[in-house]
Amino acid sequence: MLDLSVIILTYNEEIHIRRCLDNVSPIAEKVFIIDSYSTDRTLEIAKEYANVEILQHKWENNYAKQFNWGLENAPIHTKWVLRLDADEYLTHELIQELEQKIPSAPDEVTGFLLPRRRVFLGKKLRRGLPPIILLRIFRYGKGKSELRLMDEHIQLTEGITCQTTYEFADDNLNDLSWWTQKHIGYAIREAVDLLDIELDLTGAGTTDANKQIGDQALAKRILKHKYAKLPLFWRSFAYFCNRYFLHLGFLEGKEGFLWHFLQGWWYRTLVDAKVFEIKKACGTDKEKMKAYIKQNYHISI
């Protein structure tokens, strides 16, 4: 067992939580479920595991705030913390790698970067986008989540990172109706994030080369800032074409088409529609925009 605590945010994750806990509870000293008052069997299932502790906290429409609340309020006594979503799991190879690397990590290593495997409708997707490498494991007290509405990353306060060879998997089991409804919710938060980058609504949208979030995450953040300056609607179409044609997403079959079309064009177009809607109502008046977003989308910024 690793000197490791796992933090998992949940709300009605009955479909995923057993798979997730079967995966990490055998290797972690403690698993903390930070639940937003689930109404399904999520907590009933979680209570079956001896090393799982449940804390409940009202969801504030912000993943970063919820994670940081868990980090501050869970009784963590381990050296290391792993952030994991309920629909994610560590591959067998990654578990074996972590069992070797975590106990022997030098003091200057305060975080581990993990490659993420994309799974959509049961298919592993390799083409269309570069591999995503995320800082998911960190020494307790040496990291927390950036306070952003979207695209938030664990940020280290000191030290260096080490990257693993093997992956963890992002494999959501819900149907496409659930997936599209979820992305409708994501779209407004992503729109506000893009407006923050463009107009500096909160200051959180600025890029900072000194942030210790991982080189790839920082490079992706810089690309997002460039994307935010491109024309509405044209940029979502160009983004899809880049993924699907230039980076060979079309070779991933029907699942690949659905993934790149829905996530790379439909969702991005919906984000732009939200940006257009907000700008049409508010112009570029920052205070008016903040009030509009709070009144219509219940997001305080």
PDB file of C-alpha atoms in Angstrom:
ATOM      1  CA  MET A   1       0.000   0.000   0.000  1.00  0.00           C
ATOM      2  CA  LEU A   2       1.271   3.454  -0.927  1.00  0.00           C
ATOM      3  CA  ASP A   3       1.613   6.420   1.437  1.00  0.00           C
ATOM      4  CA  LEU A   4      -1.137   8.034  -0.605  1.00  0.00           C
ATOM      5  CA  SER A   5      -4.538   9.663  -0.140  1.00  0.00           C
ATOM      6  CA  VAL A   6      -6.987   9.910  -3.031  1.00  0.00           C
ATOM      7  CA  ILE A   7      -9.517  12.728  -3.383  1.00  0.00           C
ATOM      8  CA  ILE A   8     -12.553  11.996  -5.562  1.00  0.00           C
ATOM      9  CA  LEU A   9     -15.341  14.516  -6.158  1.00  0.00           C
ATOM     10  CA  THR A  10     -18.756  12.940  -6.621  1.00  0.00           C
ATOM     11  CA  TYR A  11     -22.340  13.738  -7.454  1.00  0.00           C
ATOM     12  CA  ASN A  12     -24.527  10.812  -8.515  1.00  0.00           C
ATOM     13  CA  GLU A  13     -21.623   8.627  -9.681  1.00  0.00           C
ATOM     14  CA  GLU A  14     -23.297   5.269  -9.032  1.00  0.00           C
ATOM     15  CA  ILE A  15     -22.352   4.096 -12.520  1.00  0.00           C
ATOM     16  CA  HIS A  16     -18.603   4.703 -11.916  1.00  0.00           C
ATOM     17  CA  ILE A  17     -17.786   4.693  -8.226  1.00  0.00           C
ATOM     18  CA  ARG A  18     -17.364   0.946  -7.690  1.00  0.00           C
ATOM     19  CA  ARG A  19     -14.957   0.624 -10.613  1.00  0.00           C
ATOM     20  CA  CYS A  20     -12.978   3.607  -9.348  1.00  0.00           C
ATOM     21  CA  LEU A  21     -12.783   2.417  -5.739  1.00  0.00           C
ATOM     22  CA  ASP A  22     -11.972  -1.176  -6.717  1.00  0.00           C
ATOM     23  CA  ASN A  23      -9.089   0.314  -8.648  1.00  0.00           C
ATOM     24  CA  VAL A  24      -7.514   2.679  -6.076  1.00  0.00           C
ATOM     25  CA  SER A  25      -8.619   1.562  -2.608  1.00  0.00           C
ATOM     26  CA  PRO A  26      -6.255  -1.472  -2.564  1.00  0.00           C
ATOM     27  CA  ILE A  27      -3.179   0.734  -3.147  1.00  0.00           C
ATOM     28  CA  ALA A  28      -4.084   3.904  -1.212  1.00  0.00           C
ATOM     29  CA  GLU A  29      -3.944   4.351   2.537  1.00  0.00           C
ATOM     30  CA  LYS A  30      -7.068   6.523   2.432  1.00  0.00           C
ATOM     31  CA  VAL A  31      -9.697   7.570  -0.112  1.00  0.00           C
ATOM     32  CA  PHE A  32     -11.724  10.721   0.534  1.00  0.00           C
ATOM     33  CA  ILE A  33     -15.042  11.122  -1.262  1.00  0.00           C
ATOM     34  CA  ILE A  34     -16.022  14.794  -1.441  1.00  0.00           C
ATOM     35  CA  ASP A  35     -19.700  14.462  -2.270  1.00  0.00           C
ATOM     36  CA  SER A  36     -22.137  17.164  -3.391  1.00  0.00           C
ATOM     37  CA  TYR A  37     -25.163  15.464  -1.784  1.00  0.00           C
ATOM     38  CA  SER A  38     -25.710  12.600  -4.207  1.00  0.00           C
ATOM     39  CA  THR A  39     -29.225  11.211  -4.477  1.00  0.00           C
ATOM     40  CA  ASP A  40     -28.358   7.842  -6.044  1.00  0.00           C
ATOM     41  CA  ARG A  41     -26.398   4.889  -4.551  1.00  0.00           C
ATOM     42  CA  THR A  42     -22.966   6.591  -4.750  1.00  0.00           C
ATOM     43  CA  LEU A  43     -22.503   6.878  -0.981  1.00  0.00           C
ATOM     44  CA  GLU A  44     -24.083   3.505  -0.244  1.00  0.00           C
ATOM     45  CA  ILE A  45     -21.472   1.870  -2.473  1.00  0.00           C
ATOM     46  CA  ALA A  46     -18.604   3.978  -1.097  1.00  0.00           C
ATOM     47  CA  LYS A  47     -19.426   2.915   2.474  1.00  0.00           C
ATOM     48  CA  GLU A  48     -18.597  -0.697   1.560  1.00  0.00           C
ATOM     49  CA  TYR A  49     -14.860   0.164   1.486  1.00  0.00           C
ATOM     50  CA  ALA A  50     -13.000   0.222   4.809  1.00  0.00           C
ATOM     51  CA  ASN A  51     -10.492   2.915   3.858  1.00  0.00           C
ATOM     52  CA  VAL A  52     -13.026   5.296   2.281  1.00  0.00           C
ATOM     53  CA  GLU A  53     -14.156   8.392   4.182  1.00  0.00           C
ATOM     54  CA  ILE A  54     -17.039  10.558   2.978  1.00  0.00           C
ATOM     55  CA  LEU A  55     -17.248  14.327   3.381  1.00  0.00           C
ATOM     56  CA  GLN A  56     -20.134  16.351   1.968  1.00  0.00           C
ATOM     57  CA  HIS A  57     -19.966  19.917   0.739  1.00  0.00           C
ATOM     58  CA  LYS A  58     -22.354  21.984  -1.367  1.00  0.00           C
ATOM     59  CA  TRP A  59     -21.310  22.314  -5.002  1.00  0.00           C
ATOM     60  CA  GLU A  60     -20.481  25.916  -5.951  1.00  0.00           C
ATOM     61  CA  ASN A  61     -20.323  25.326  -9.715  1.00  0.00           C
ATOM     62  CA  ASN A  62     -16.540  25.255  -9.524  1.00  0.00           C
ATOM     63  CA  TYR A  63     -14.406  22.101  -9.579  1.00  0.00           C
ATOM     64  CA  ALA A  64     -11.306  23.887  -8.291  1.00  0.00           C
ATOM     65  CA  LYS A  65     -13.092  25.305  -5.229  1.00  0.00           C
ATOM     66  CA  GLN A  66     -14.600  21.914  -4.432  1.00  0.00           C
ATOM     67  CA  PHE A  67     -11.266  20.120  -4.736  1.00  0.00           C
ATOM     68  CA  ASN A  68      -9.436  22.693  -2.628  1.00  0.00           C
ATOM     69  CA  TRP A  69     -12.169  22.464   0.014  1.00  0.00           C
ATOM     70  CA  GLY A  70     -11.569  18.717   0.167  1.00  0.00           C
ATOM     71  CA  LEU A  71      -7.829  19.244   0.358  1.00  0.00           C
ATOM     72  CA  GLU A  72      -8.247  21.649   3.280  1.00  0.00           C
ATOM     73  CA  ASN A  73     -10.921  19.741   5.202  1.00  0.00           C
ATOM     74  CA  ALA A  74     -10.116  16.058   4.717  1.00  0.00           C
ATOM     75  CA  PRO A  75      -7.940  14.627   7.536  1.00  0.00           C
ATOM     76  CA  ILE A  76      -5.004  13.766   5.279  1.00  0.00           C
ATOM     77  CA  HIS A  77      -2.003  12.167   7.014  1.00  0.00           C
ATOM     78  CA  THR A  78      -0.163  10.751   4.000  1.00  0.00           C
ATOM     79  CA  LYS A  79       2.841  12.150   2.137  1.00  0.00           C
ATOM     80  CA  TRP A  80       1.135  12.071  -1.250  1.00  0.00           C
ATOM     81  CA  VAL A  81      -2.268  13.030  -2.696  1.00  0.00           C
ATOM     82  CA  LEU A  82      -3.861  11.809  -5.922  1.00  0.00           C
ATOM     83  CA  ARG A  83      -6.657  13.745  -7.614  1.00  0.00           C
ATOM     84  CA  LEU A  84      -8.940  11.342  -9.463  1.00  0.00           C
ATOM     85  CA  ASP A  85     -12.385  11.727 -11.025  1.00  0.00           C
ATOM     86  CA  ALA A  86     -14.993   9.049 -10.416  1.00  0.00           C
ATOM     87  CA  ASP A  87     -14.998   8.074 -14.112  1.00  0.00           C
ATOM     88  CA  GLU A  88     -11.226   7.596 -14.152  1.00  0.00           C
ATOM     89  CA  TYR A  89      -8.977   4.721 -13.127  1.00  0.00           C
ATOM     90  CA  LEU A  90      -5.290   3.835 -13.074  1.00  0.00           C
ATOM     91  CA  THR A  91      -4.095   1.214 -15.514  1.00  0.00           C
ATOM     92  CA  HIS A  92      -2.478  -1.911 -14.084  1.00  0.00           C
ATOM     93  CA  GLU A  93       0.869  -0.877 -15.556  1.00  0.00           C
ATOM     94  CA  LEU A  94       0.640   2.586 -13.994  1.00  0.00           C
ATOM     95  CA  ILE A  95      -0.113   1.105 -10.579  1.00  0.00           C
ATOM     96  CA  GLN A  96       2.991  -1.075 -10.797  1.00  0.00           C
ATOM     97  CA  GLU A  97       5.050   1.932 -11.878  1.00  0.00           C
ATOM     98  CA  LEU A  98       3.768   4.095  -9.018  1.00  0.00           C
ATOM     99  CA  GLU A  99       4.498   1.338  -6.498  1.00  0.00           C
ATOM    100  CA  GLN A 100       8.134   1.601  -7.579  1.00  0.00           C
ATOM    101  CA  LYS A 101       8.494   5.355  -8.090  1.00  0.00           C
ATOM    102  CA  ILE A 102       6.546   6.927  -5.225  1.00  0.00           C
ATOM    103  CA  PRO A 103       8.406   5.294  -2.316  1.00  0.00           C
ATOM    104  CA  SER A 104      11.788   6.083  -3.885  1.00  0.00           C
ATOM    105  CA  ALA A 105      11.035   9.648  -5.028  1.00  0.00           C
ATOM    106  CA  PRO A 106      13.768  12.144  -3.991  1.00  0.00           C
ATOM    107  CA  ASP A 107      12.712  14.996  -1.706  1.00  0.00           C
ATOM    108  CA  GLU A 108      12.934  17.536  -4.521  1.00  0.00           C
ATOM    109  CA  VAL A 109      10.232  15.652  -6.480  1.00  0.00           C
ATOM    110  CA  THR A 110       6.905  17.061  -5.306  1.00  0.00           C
ATOM    111  CA  GLY A 111       4.647  15.975  -8.152  1.00  0.00           C
ATOM    112  CA  PHE A 112       4.021  13.245 -10.721  1.00  0.00           C
ATOM    113  CA  LEU A 113       2.764  13.910 -14.240  1.00  0.00           C
ATOM    114  CA  LEU A 114       0.493  11.157 -15.582  1.00  0.00           C
ATOM    115  CA  PRO A 115      -0.460  10.616 -19.242  1.00  0.00           C
ATOM    116  CA  ARG A 116      -4.230  10.360 -19.759  1.00  0.00           C
ATOM    117  CA  ARG A 117      -5.830   7.758 -22.005  1.00  0.00           C
ATOM    118  CA  ARG A 118      -8.991   8.909 -23.791  1.00  0.00           C
ATOM    119  CA  VAL A 119     -11.795   6.355 -23.984  1.00  0.00           C
ATOM    120  CA  PHE A 120     -15.030   7.269 -25.771  1.00  0.00           C
ATOM    121  CA  LEU A 121     -17.926   4.853 -26.288  1.00  0.00           C
ATOM    122  CA  GLY A 122     -15.573   2.079 -25.185  1.00  0.00           C
ATOM    123  CA  LYS A 123     -12.844   2.866 -27.731  1.00  0.00           C
ATOM    124  CA  LYS A 124      -9.337   4.074 -26.911  1.00  0.00           C
ATOM    125  CA  LEU A 125      -8.644   7.157 -29.001  1.00  0.00           C
ATOM    126  CA  ARG A 126      -5.056   7.834 -30.014  1.00  0.00           C
ATOM    127  CA  ARG A 127      -5.304  10.162 -33.026  1.00  0.00           C
ATOM    128  CA  GLY A 128      -6.541  13.707 -33.496  1.00  0.00           C
ATOM    129  CA  LEU A 129      -5.046  15.259 -30.365  1.00  0.00           C
ATOM    130  CA  PRO A 130      -1.622  14.969 -28.737  1.00  0.00           C
ATOM    131  CA  PRO A 131      -1.356  12.911 -25.546  1.00  0.00           C
ATOM    132  CA  ILE A 132      -2.544  14.832 -22.487  1.00  0.00           C
ATOM    133  CA  ILE A 133      -0.148  14.754 -19.524  1.00  0.00           C
ATOM    134  CA  LEU A 134      -1.543  16.023 -16.211  1.00  0.00           C
ATOM    135  CA  LEU A 135      -0.104  16.723 -12.776  1.00  0.00           C
ATOM    136  CA  ARG A 136      -2.325  14.468 -10.678  1.00  0.00           C
ATOM    137  CA  ILE A 137      -0.094  13.296  -7.789  1.00  0.00           C
ATOM    138  CA  PHE A 138       1.618  15.737  -5.431  1.00  0.00           C
ATOM    139  CA  ARG A 139       3.130  15.895  -1.987  1.00  0.00           C
ATOM    140  CA  TYR A 140       0.543  16.974   0.577  1.00  0.00           C
ATOM    141  CA  GLY A 141       0.994  20.659   1.365  1.00  0.00           C
ATOM    142  CA  LYS A 142       2.932  21.303  -1.853  1.00  0.00           C
ATOM    143  CA  GLY A 143       0.068  21.764  -4.282  1.00  0.00           C
ATOM    144  CA  LYS A 144      -3.534  22.825  -4.823  1.00  0.00           C
ATOM    145  CA  SER A 145      -5.886  23.473  -7.714  1.00  0.00           C
ATOM    146  CA  GLU A 146      -5.792  26.739  -9.631  1.00  0.00           C
ATOM    147  CA  LEU A 147      -8.979  28.746  -9.090  1.00  0.00           C
ATOM    148  CA  ARG A 148     -10.349  28.655 -12.622  1.00  0.00           C
ATOM    149  CA  LEU A 149     -13.811  27.818 -13.941  1.00  0.00           C
ATOM    150  CA  MET A 150     -12.355  25.487 -16.599  1.00  0.00           C
ATOM    151  CA  ASP A 151      -9.002  24.033 -17.570  1.00  0.00           C
ATOM    152  CA  GLU A 152      -7.885  24.031 -13.944  1.00  0.00           C
ATOM    153  CA  HIS A 153      -4.676  22.205 -13.015  1.00  0.00           C
ATOM    154  CA  ILE A 154      -2.883  21.217  -9.857  1.00  0.00           C
ATOM    155  CA  GLN A 155      -0.250  23.869  -9.206  1.00  0.00           C
ATOM    156  CA  LEU A 156       2.856  23.090  -7.156  1.00  0.00           C
ATOM    157  CA  THR A 157       4.212  25.611  -4.684  1.00  0.00           C
ATOM    158  CA  GLU A 158       7.755  24.225  -4.909  1.00  0.00           C
ATOM    159  CA  GLY A 159       9.840  21.331  -6.175  1.00  0.00           C
ATOM    160  CA  ILE A 160      10.069  19.498  -9.482  1.00  0.00           C
ATOM    161  CA  THR A 161       7.971  16.881 -11.238  1.00  0.00           C
ATOM    162  CA  CYS A 162       8.550  13.367 -12.533  1.00  0.00           C
ATOM    163  CA  GLN A 163       6.573  11.864 -15.417  1.00  0.00           C
ATOM    164  CA  THR A 164       5.285   8.303 -15.516  1.00  0.00           C
ATOM    165  CA  THR A 165       5.454   6.094 -18.584  1.00  0.00           C
ATOM    166  CA  TYR A 166       2.029   4.506 -18.193  1.00  0.00           C
ATOM    167  CA  GLU A 167      -1.432   6.050 -18.280  1.00  0.00           C
ATOM    168  CA  PHE A 168      -4.551   6.563 -16.291  1.00  0.00           C
ATOM    169  CA  ALA A 169      -7.837   6.251 -18.190  1.00  0.00           C
ATOM    170  CA  ASP A 170     -10.698   8.719 -18.594  1.00  0.00           C
ATOM    171  CA  ASP A 171     -13.569   6.341 -19.413  1.00  0.00           C
ATOM    172  CA  ASN A 172     -17.088   7.675 -18.831  1.00  0.00           C
ATOM    173  CA  LEU A 173     -19.807   5.017 -19.002  1.00  0.00           C
ATOM    174  CA  ASN A 174     -22.834   7.289 -19.398  1.00  0.00           C
ATOM    175  CA  ASP A 175     -24.744   7.518 -22.689  1.00  0.00           C
ATOM    176  CA  LEU A 176     -24.531  10.291 -25.281  1.00  0.00           C
ATOM    177  CA  SER A 177     -27.606  12.084 -23.927  1.00  0.00           C
ATOM    178  CA  TRP A 178     -25.843  12.472 -20.589  1.00  0.00           C
ATOM    179  CA  TRP A 179     -22.597  13.472 -22.346  1.00  0.00           C
ATOM    180  CA  THR A 180     -24.234  16.251 -24.379  1.00  0.00           C
ATOM    181  CA  GLN A 181     -26.144  17.603 -21.374  1.00  0.00           C
ATOM    182  CA  LYS A 182     -22.901  17.662 -19.384  1.00  0.00           C
ATOM    183  CA  HIS A 183     -21.164  19.623 -22.116  1.00  0.00           C
ATOM    184  CA  ILE A 184     -23.989  22.154 -22.254  1.00  0.00           C
ATOM    185  CA  GLY A 185     -23.082  22.897 -18.636  1.00  0.00           C
ATOM    186  CA  TYR A 186     -19.384  22.967 -19.485  1.00  0.00           C
ATOM    187  CA  ALA A 187     -20.004  25.386 -22.351  1.00  0.00           C
ATOM    188  CA  ILE A 188     -21.019  28.356 -20.229  1.00  0.00           C
ATOM    189  CA  ARG A 189     -18.030  27.901 -17.890  1.00  0.00           C
ATOM    190  CA  GLU A 190     -15.681  27.602 -20.873  1.00  0.00           C
ATOM    191  CA  ALA A 191     -17.259  30.698 -22.427  1.00  0.00           C
ATOM    192  CA  VAL A 192     -16.687  32.664 -19.230  1.00  0.00           C
ATOM    193  CA  ASP A 193     -13.104  31.392 -19.118  1.00  0.00           C
ATOM    194  CA  LEU A 194     -12.494  32.589 -22.696  1.00  0.00           C
ATOM    195  CA  LEU A 195     -14.044  35.954 -21.871  1.00  0.00           C
ATOM    196  CA  ASP A 196     -11.795  36.161 -18.834  1.00  0.00           C
ATOM    197  CA  ILE A 197      -8.772  35.561 -21.070  1.00  0.00           C
ATOM    198  CA  GLU A 198      -9.956  38.160 -23.584  1.00  0.00           C
ATOM    199  CA  LEU A 199     -11.201  40.867 -21.198  1.00  0.00           C
ATOM    200  CA  ASP A 200      -9.484  40.038 -17.886  1.00  0.00           C
ATOM    201  CA  LEU A 201     -12.719  39.763 -15.905  1.00  0.00           C
ATOM    202  CA  THR A 202     -11.090  38.201 -12.841  1.00  0.00           C
ATOM    203  CA  GLY A 203      -7.345  37.959 -13.449  1.00  0.00           C
ATOM    204  CA  ALA A 204      -7.501  34.162 -13.167  1.00  0.00           C
ATOM    205  CA  GLY A 205      -7.465  33.762 -16.938  1.00  0.00           C
ATOM    206  CA  THR A 206      -3.982  35.165 -17.408  1.00  0.00           C
ATOM    207  CA  THR A 207      -1.178  32.817 -18.396  1.00  0.00           C
ATOM    208  CA  ASP A 208       1.879  32.698 -16.161  1.00  0.00           C
ATOM    209  CA  ALA A 209       5.092  31.021 -17.296  1.00  0.00           C
ATOM    210  CA  ASN A 210       6.101  30.639 -13.652  1.00  0.00           C
ATOM    211  CA  LYS A 211       3.127  28.457 -12.750  1.00  0.00           C
ATOM    212  CA  GLN A 212       4.225  24.942 -11.861  1.00  0.00           C
ATOM    213  CA  ILE A 213       1.411  23.054 -13.572  1.00  0.00           C
ATOM    214  CA  GLY A 214       3.526  20.996 -15.972  1.00  0.00           C
ATOM    215  CA  ASP A 215       5.143  21.986 -19.269  1.00  0.00           C
ATOM    216  CA  GLN A 216       2.430  20.479 -21.437  1.00  0.00           C
ATOM    217  CA  ALA A 217      -0.381  22.086 -19.423  1.00  0.00           C
ATOM    218  CA  LEU A 218       1.361  25.442 -19.702  1.00  0.00           C
ATOM    219  CA  ALA A 219       1.843  25.009 -23.462  1.00  0.00           C
ATOM    220  CA  LYS A 220      -1.843  24.113 -23.806  1.00  0.00           C
ATOM    221  CA  ARG A 221      -2.749  27.213 -21.785  1.00  0.00           C
ATOM    222  CA  ILE A 222      -0.714  29.393 -24.175  1.00  0.00           C
ATOM    223  CA  LEU A 223      -2.513  27.844 -27.172  1.00  0.00           C
ATOM    224  CA  LYS A 224      -5.841  28.542 -25.503  1.00  0.00           C
ATOM    225  CA  HIS A 225      -4.906  32.209 -25.199  1.00  0.00           C
ATOM    226  CA  LYS A 226      -4.163  32.271 -28.934  1.00  0.00           C
ATOM    227  CA  TYR A 227      -7.467  30.470 -29.639  1.00  0.00           C
ATOM    228  CA  ALA A 228      -9.364  33.092 -27.600  1.00  0.00           C
ATOM    229  CA  LYS A 229      -8.172  35.813 -30.008  1.00  0.00           C
ATOM    230  CA  LEU A 230      -9.481  34.078 -33.134  1.00  0.00           C
ATOM    231  CA  PRO A 231     -12.861  34.954 -34.729  1.00  0.00           C
ATOM    232  CA  LEU A 232     -15.971  33.359 -33.214  1.00  0.00           C
ATOM    233  CA  PHE A 233     -17.366  30.246 -34.947  1.00  0.00           C
ATOM    234  CA  TRP A 234     -14.552  30.146 -37.525  1.00  0.00           C
ATOM    235  CA  ARG A 235     -12.191  28.995 -34.782  1.00  0.00           C
ATOM    236  CA  SER A 236     -14.385  26.034 -33.768  1.00  0.00           C
ATOM    237  CA  PHE A 237     -14.608  24.853 -37.397  1.00  0.00           C
ATOM    238  CA  ALA A 238     -10.838  25.221 -37.864  1.00  0.00           C
ATOM    239  CA  TYR A 239     -10.215  23.387 -34.593  1.00  0.00           C
ATOM    240  CA  PHE A 240     -12.320  20.420 -35.749  1.00  0.00           C
ATOM    241  CA  CYS A 241     -10.610  20.291 -39.156  1.00  0.00           C
ATOM    242  CA  ASN A 242      -7.199  20.390 -37.516  1.00  0.00           C
ATOM    243  CA  ARG A 243      -8.068  17.473 -35.258  1.00  0.00           C
ATOM    244  CA  TYR A 244     -10.070  15.344 -37.647  1.00  0.00           C
ATOM    245  CA  PHE A 245      -8.150  15.788 -40.891  1.00  0.00           C
ATOM    246  CA  LEU A 246      -4.643  17.099 -40.234  1.00  0.00           C
ATOM    247  CA  HIS A 247      -4.088  14.990 -37.119  1.00  0.00           C
ATOM    248  CA  LEU A 248      -5.804  11.902 -38.544  1.00  0.00           C
ATOM    249  CA  GLY A 249      -8.788  11.699 -36.223  1.00  0.00           C
ATOM    250  CA  PHE A 250     -10.754  10.222 -39.138  1.00  0.00           C
ATOM    251  CA  LEU A 251      -8.747   6.991 -38.708  1.00  0.00           C
ATOM    252  CA  GLU A 252     -10.504   6.309 -35.381  1.00  0.00           C
ATOM    253  CA  GLY A 253     -13.716   5.059 -36.990  1.00  0.00           C
ATOM    254  CA  LYS A 254     -17.264   6.006 -36.028  1.00  0.00           C
ATOM    255  CA  GLU A 255     -16.342   6.584 -32.387  1.00  0.00           C
ATOM    256  CA  GLY A 256     -13.569   8.920 -33.482  1.00  0.00           C
ATOM    257  CA  PHE A 257     -15.913  10.875 -35.739  1.00  0.00           C
ATOM    258  CA  LEU A 258     -18.441  11.319 -32.950  1.00  0.00           C
ATOM    259  CA  TRP A 259     -15.748  12.337 -30.468  1.00  0.00           C
ATOM    260  CA  HIS A 260     -14.090  14.899 -32.717  1.00  0.00           C
ATOM    261  CA  PHE A 261     -17.370  16.255 -34.093  1.00  0.00           C
ATOM    262  CA  LEU A 262     -19.145  16.523 -30.751  1.00  0.00           C
ATOM    263  CA  GLN A 263     -16.214  17.592 -28.576  1.00  0.00           C
ATOM    264  CA  GLY A 264     -14.179  19.403 -31.228  1.00  0.00           C
ATOM    265  CA  TRP A 265     -16.872  21.233 -33.233  1.00  0.00           C
ATOM    266  CA  TRP A 266     -20.370  21.049 -31.698  1.00  0.00           C
ATOM    267  CA  TYR A 267     -19.169  21.832 -28.168  1.00  0.00           C
ATOM    268  CA  ARG A 268     -16.733  24.519 -29.300  1.00  0.00           C
ATOM    269  CA  THR A 269     -19.455  26.133 -31.420  1.00  0.00           C
ATOM    270  CA  LEU A 270     -21.793  26.095 -28.417  1.00  0.00           C
ATOM    271  CA  VAL A 271     -19.072  27.813 -26.363  1.00  0.00           C
ATOM    272  CA  ASP A 272     -18.774  30.489 -29.050  1.00  0.00           C
ATOM    273  CA  ALA A 273     -22.564  30.880 -29.103  1.00  0.00           C
ATOM    274  CA  LYS A 274     -22.479  31.570 -25.358  1.00  0.00           C
ATOM    275  CA  VAL A 275     -19.692  34.119 -25.829  1.00  0.00           C
ATOM    276  CA  PHE A 276     -21.727  35.747 -28.618  1.00  0.00           C
ATOM    277  CA  GLU A 277     -24.855  35.804 -26.454  1.00  0.00           C
ATOM    278  CA  ILE A 278     -23.059  37.440 -23.521  1.00  0.00           C
ATOM    279  CA  LYS A 279     -21.315  40.026 -25.697  1.00  0.00           C
ATOM    280  CA  LYS A 280     -24.576  40.844 -27.490  1.00  0.00           C
ATOM    281  CA  ALA A 281     -26.236  41.536 -24.156  1.00  0.00           C
ATOM    282  CA  CYS A 282     -23.346  43.319 -22.458  1.00  0.00           C
ATOM    283  CA  GLY A 283     -20.908  44.561 -25.063  1.00  0.00           C
ATOM    284  CA  THR A 284     -17.484  44.624 -23.409  1.00  0.00           C
ATOM    285  CA  ASP A 285     -18.684  46.203 -20.140  1.00  0.00           C
ATOM    286  CA  LYS A 286     -17.001  44.004 -17.532  1.00  0.00           C
ATOM    287  CA  GLU A 287     -19.301  44.811 -14.621  1.00  0.00           C
ATOM    288  CA  LYS A 288     -22.418  44.378 -16.730  1.00  0.00           C
ATOM    289  CA  MET A 289     -21.023  41.100 -17.993  1.00  0.00           C
ATOM    290  CA  LYS A 290     -20.350  39.802 -14.476  1.00  0.00           C
ATOM    291  CA  ALA A 291     -23.883  40.712 -13.398  1.00  0.00           C
ATOM    292  CA  TYR A 292     -25.368  39.051 -16.496  1.00  0.00           C
ATOM    293  CA  ILE A 293     -23.410  35.834 -15.925  1.00  0.00           C
ATOM    294  CA  LYS A 294     -24.464  35.704 -12.276  1.00  0.00           C
ATOM    295  CA  GLN A 295     -28.130  36.406 -13.043  1.00  0.00           C
ATOM    296  CA  ASN A 296     -28.472  34.053 -16.003  1.00  0.00           C
ATOM    297  CA  TYR A 297     -25.975  31.283 -15.204  1.00  0.00           C
ATOM    298  CA  HIS A 298     -25.582  31.514 -11.421  1.00  0.00           C
ATOM    299  CA  ILE A 299     -21.818  31.856 -11.697  1.00  0.00           C
ATOM    300  CA  SER A 300     -20.141  34.459  -9.489  1.00  0.00           C
ATOM    301  CA  ILE A 301     -16.863  35.796 -10.799  1.00  0.00           C
TER     302      ILE A 301
END
